[in-house]
PDB file of C-alpha atoms in Angstrom:
ATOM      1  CA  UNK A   1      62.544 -28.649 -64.421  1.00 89.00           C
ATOM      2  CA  UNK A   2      59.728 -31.212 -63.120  1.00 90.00           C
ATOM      3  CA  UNK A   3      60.052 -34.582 -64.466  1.00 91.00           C
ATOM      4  CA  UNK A   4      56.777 -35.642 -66.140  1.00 87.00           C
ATOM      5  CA  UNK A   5      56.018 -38.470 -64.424  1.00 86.00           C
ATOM      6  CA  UNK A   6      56.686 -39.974 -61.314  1.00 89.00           C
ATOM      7  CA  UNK A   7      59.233 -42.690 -60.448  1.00 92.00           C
ATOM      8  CA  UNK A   8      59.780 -43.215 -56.946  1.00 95.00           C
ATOM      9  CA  UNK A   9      63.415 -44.608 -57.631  1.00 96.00           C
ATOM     10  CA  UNK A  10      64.808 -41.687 -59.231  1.00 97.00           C
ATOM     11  CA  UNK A  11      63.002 -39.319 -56.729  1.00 97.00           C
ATOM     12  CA  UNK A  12      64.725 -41.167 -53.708  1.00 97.00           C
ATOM     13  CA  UNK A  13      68.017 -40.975 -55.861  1.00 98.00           C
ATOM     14  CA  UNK A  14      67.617 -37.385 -56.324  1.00 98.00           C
ATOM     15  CA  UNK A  15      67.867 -36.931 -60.368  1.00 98.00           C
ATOM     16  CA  UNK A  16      67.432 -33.813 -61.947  1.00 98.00           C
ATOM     17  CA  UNK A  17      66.129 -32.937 -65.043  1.00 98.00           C
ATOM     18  CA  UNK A  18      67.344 -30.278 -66.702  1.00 98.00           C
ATOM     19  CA  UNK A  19      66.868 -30.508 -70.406  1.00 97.00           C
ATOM     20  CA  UNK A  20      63.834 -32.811 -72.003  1.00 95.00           C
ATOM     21  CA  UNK A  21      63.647 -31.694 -75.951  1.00 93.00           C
ATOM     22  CA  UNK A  22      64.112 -32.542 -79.735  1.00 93.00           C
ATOM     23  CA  UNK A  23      65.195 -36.023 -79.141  1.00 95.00           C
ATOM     24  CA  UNK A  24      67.439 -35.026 -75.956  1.00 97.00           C
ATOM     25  CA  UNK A  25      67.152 -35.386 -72.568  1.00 98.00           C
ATOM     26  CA  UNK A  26      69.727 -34.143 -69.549  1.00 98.00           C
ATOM     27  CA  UNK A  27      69.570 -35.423 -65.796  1.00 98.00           C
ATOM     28  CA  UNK A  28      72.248 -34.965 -63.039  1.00 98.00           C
ATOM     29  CA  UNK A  29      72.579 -36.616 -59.656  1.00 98.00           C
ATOM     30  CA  UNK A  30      74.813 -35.238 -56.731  1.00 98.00           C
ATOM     31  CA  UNK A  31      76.647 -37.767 -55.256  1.00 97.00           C
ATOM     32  CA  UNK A  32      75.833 -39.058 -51.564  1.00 97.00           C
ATOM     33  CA  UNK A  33      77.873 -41.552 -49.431  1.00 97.00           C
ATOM     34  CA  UNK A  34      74.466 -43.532 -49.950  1.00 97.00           C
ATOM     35  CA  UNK A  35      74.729 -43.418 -53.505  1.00 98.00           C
ATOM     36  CA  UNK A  36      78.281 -44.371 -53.492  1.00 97.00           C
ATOM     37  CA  UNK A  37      80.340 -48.205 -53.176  1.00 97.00           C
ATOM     38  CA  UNK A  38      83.034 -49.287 -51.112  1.00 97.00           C
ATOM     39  CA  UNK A  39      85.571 -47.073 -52.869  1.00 97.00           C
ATOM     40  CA  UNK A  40      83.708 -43.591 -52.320  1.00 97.00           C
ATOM     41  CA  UNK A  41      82.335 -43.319 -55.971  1.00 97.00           C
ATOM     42  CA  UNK A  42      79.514 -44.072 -57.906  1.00 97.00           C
ATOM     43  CA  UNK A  43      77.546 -47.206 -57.356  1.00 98.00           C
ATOM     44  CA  UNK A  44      77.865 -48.714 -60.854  1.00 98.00           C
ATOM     45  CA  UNK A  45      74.070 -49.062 -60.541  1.00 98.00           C
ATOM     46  CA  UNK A  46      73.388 -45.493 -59.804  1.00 98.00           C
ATOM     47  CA  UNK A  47      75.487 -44.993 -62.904  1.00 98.00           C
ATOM     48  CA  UNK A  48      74.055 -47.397 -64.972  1.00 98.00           C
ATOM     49  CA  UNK A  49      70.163 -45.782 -63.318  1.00 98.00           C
ATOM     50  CA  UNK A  50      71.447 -42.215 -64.330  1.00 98.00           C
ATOM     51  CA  UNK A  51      71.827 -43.454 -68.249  1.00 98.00           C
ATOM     52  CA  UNK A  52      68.668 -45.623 -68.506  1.00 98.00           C
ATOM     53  CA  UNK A  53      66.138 -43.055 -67.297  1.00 98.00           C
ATOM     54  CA  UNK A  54      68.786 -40.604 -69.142  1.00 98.00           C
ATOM     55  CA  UNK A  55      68.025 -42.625 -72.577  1.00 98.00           C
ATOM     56  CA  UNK A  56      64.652 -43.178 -71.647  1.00 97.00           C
ATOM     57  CA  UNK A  57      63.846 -39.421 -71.456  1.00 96.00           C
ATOM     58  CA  UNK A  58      65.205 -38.840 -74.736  1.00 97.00           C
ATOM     59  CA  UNK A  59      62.943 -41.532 -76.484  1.00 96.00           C
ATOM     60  CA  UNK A  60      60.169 -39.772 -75.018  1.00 94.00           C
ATOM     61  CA  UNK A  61      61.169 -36.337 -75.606  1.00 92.00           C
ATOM     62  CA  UNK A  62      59.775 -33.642 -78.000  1.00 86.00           C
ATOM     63  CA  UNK A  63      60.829 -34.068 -81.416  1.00 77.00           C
ATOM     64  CA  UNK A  64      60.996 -31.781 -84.260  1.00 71.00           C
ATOM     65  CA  UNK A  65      57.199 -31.157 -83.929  1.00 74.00           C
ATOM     66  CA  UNK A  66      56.992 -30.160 -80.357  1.00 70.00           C
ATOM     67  CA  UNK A  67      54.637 -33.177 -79.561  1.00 70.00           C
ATOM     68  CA  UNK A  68      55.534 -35.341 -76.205  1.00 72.00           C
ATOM     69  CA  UNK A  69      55.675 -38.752 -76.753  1.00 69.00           C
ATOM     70  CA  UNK A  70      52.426 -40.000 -74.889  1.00 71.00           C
ATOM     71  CA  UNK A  71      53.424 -43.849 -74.522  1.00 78.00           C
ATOM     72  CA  UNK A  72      55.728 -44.578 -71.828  1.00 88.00           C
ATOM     73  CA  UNK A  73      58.611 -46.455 -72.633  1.00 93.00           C
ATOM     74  CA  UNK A  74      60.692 -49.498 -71.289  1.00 95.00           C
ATOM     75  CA  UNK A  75      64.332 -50.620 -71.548  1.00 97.00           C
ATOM     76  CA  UNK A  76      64.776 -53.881 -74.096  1.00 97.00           C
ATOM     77  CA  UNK A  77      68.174 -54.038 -73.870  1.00 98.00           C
ATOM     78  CA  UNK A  78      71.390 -51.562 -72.842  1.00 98.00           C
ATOM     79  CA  UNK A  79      75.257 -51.555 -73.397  1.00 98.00           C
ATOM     80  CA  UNK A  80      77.659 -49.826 -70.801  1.00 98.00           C
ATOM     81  CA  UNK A  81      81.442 -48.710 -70.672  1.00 98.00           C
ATOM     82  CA  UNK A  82      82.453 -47.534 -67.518  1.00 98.00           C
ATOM     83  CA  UNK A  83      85.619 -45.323 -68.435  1.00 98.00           C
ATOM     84  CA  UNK A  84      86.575 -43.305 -64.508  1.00 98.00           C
ATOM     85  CA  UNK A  85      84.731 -43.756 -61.677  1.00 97.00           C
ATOM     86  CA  UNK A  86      81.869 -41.726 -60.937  1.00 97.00           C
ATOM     87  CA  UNK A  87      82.808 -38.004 -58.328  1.00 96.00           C
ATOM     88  CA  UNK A  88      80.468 -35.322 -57.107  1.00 96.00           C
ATOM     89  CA  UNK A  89      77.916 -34.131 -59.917  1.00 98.00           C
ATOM     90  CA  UNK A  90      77.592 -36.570 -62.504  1.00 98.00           C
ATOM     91  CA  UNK A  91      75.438 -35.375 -65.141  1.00 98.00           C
ATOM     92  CA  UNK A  92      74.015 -37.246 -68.401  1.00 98.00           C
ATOM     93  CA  UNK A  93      73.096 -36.069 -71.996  1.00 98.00           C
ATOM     94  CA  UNK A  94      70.748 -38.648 -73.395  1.00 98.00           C
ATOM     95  CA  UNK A  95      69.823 -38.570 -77.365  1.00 98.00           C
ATOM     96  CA  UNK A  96      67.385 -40.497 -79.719  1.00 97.00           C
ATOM     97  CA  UNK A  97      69.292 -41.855 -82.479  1.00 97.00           C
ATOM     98  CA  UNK A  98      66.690 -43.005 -84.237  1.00 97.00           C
ATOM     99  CA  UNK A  99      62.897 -44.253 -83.843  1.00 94.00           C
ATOM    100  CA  UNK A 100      60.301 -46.531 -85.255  1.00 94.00           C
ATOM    101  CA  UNK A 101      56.523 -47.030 -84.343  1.00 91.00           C
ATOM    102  CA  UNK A 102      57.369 -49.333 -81.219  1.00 94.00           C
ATOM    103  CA  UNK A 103      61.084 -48.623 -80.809  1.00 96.00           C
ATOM    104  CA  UNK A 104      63.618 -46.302 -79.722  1.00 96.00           C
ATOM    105  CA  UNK A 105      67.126 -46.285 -80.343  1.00 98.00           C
ATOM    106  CA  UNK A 106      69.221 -44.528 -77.713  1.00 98.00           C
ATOM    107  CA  UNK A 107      72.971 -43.334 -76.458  1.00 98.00           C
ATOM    108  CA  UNK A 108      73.935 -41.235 -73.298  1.00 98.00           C
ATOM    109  CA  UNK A 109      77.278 -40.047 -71.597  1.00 98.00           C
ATOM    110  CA  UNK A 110      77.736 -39.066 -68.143  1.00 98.00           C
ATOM    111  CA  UNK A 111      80.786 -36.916 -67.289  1.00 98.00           C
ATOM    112  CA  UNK A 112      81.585 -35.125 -64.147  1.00 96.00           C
ATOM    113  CA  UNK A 113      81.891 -31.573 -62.429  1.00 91.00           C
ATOM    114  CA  UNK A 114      85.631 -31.159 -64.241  1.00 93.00           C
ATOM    115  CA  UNK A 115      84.219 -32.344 -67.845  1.00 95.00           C
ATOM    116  CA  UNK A 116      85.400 -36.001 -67.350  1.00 97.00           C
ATOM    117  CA  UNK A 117      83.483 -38.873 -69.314  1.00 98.00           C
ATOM    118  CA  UNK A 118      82.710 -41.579 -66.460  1.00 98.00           C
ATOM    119  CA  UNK A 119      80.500 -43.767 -68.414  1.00 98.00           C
ATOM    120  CA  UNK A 120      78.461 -44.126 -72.142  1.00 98.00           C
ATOM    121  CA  UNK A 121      75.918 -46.833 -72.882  1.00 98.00           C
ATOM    122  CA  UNK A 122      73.675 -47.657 -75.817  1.00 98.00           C
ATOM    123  CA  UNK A 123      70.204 -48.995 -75.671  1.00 98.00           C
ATOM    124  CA  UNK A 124      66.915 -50.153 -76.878  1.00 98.00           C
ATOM    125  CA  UNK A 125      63.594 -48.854 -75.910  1.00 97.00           C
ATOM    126  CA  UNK A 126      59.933 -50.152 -76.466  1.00 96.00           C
ATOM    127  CA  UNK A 127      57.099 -47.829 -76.529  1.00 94.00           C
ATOM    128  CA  UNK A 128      53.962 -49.026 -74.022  1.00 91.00           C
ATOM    129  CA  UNK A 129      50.871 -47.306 -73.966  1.00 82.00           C
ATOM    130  CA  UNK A 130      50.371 -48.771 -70.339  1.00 71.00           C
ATOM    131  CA  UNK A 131      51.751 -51.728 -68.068  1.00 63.00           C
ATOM    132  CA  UNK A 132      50.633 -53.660 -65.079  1.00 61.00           C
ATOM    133  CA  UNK A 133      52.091 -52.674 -62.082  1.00 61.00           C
ATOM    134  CA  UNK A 134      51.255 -54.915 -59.152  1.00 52.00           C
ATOM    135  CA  UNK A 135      47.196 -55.031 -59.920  1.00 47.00           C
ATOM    136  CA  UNK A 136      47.191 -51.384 -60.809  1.00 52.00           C
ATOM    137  CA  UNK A 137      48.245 -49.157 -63.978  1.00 50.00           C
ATOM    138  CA  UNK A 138      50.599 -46.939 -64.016  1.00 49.00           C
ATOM    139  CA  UNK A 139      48.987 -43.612 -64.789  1.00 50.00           C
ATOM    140  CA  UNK A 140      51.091 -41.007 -67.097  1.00 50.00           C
ATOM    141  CA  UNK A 141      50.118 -37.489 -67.225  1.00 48.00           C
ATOM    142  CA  UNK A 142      48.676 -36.363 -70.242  1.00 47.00           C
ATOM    143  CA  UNK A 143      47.996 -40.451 -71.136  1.00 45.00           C
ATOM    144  CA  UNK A 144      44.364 -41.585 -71.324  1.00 44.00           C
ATOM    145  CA  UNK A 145      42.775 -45.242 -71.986  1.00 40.00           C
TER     146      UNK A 145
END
């Protein structure tokens, strides 16, 4: 599945979406020695990556009435537990808890290839109808000014 808009940081990370409906959102990442720390596992930012844009995707997801949320959204605030380290594919389920006008409230679990839970995290997400990237905007399909 093609990701609706473009983020160069998850592209070079190499997230896949898989699921992006009724509240829910699913990505997964393959694990690369690039992607991985000293140990041989996750980067705790690559994990902590895979649940934010995880979350974010389910704020912005379908709901009930099919409709895609047009604003884009940004990350107020966000809680993570790291439980096992991060091996091969990690992939994360993402859910919208609940919603107001300019918020999102959000929680996503990553496990890995055998089932594991690696990591869950909680956050907070405002909706943006544009933001000022460097002098330019940051265009969203579908979004018009």
């Amino acid at each position: 599945m093609k990701f609706l808009i473009t983020i160069p940081f998850v592209d070079m990370l190499g997230f896949e979406l898989i699921r992006f409906d009724h509240g829910e959102a699913e990505i997964a990442v393959e694990l690369r020695d690039e992607l991985c720390n000293s140990w041989s596992v996750a980067h705790g930012g690559v994990t902590m990556t895979l649940l934010d844009v995880t979350m974010a995707h389910a704020a912005r997801s379908p709901g009930e009435d099919g409709a895609i949320e047009q604003s884009g959204v940004v990350t107020i605030e966000m809680k993570t537990s790291f439980m096992r380290p991060g091996l091969g594919r990690m992939v994360a389920v993402g859910r919208r808890l609940h919603r107001t006008a300019s918020l999102a409230f959000c929680e996503a679990s990553i496990v890995d290839a055998g089932g594991q839970i690696v990591a869950h995290a909680t956050g907070t997400f405002k909706y943006l109808k544009g933001l000022p990237a460097g002098g330019k905007r940051i265009q969203r399909i579908g979004a018009s000014d």
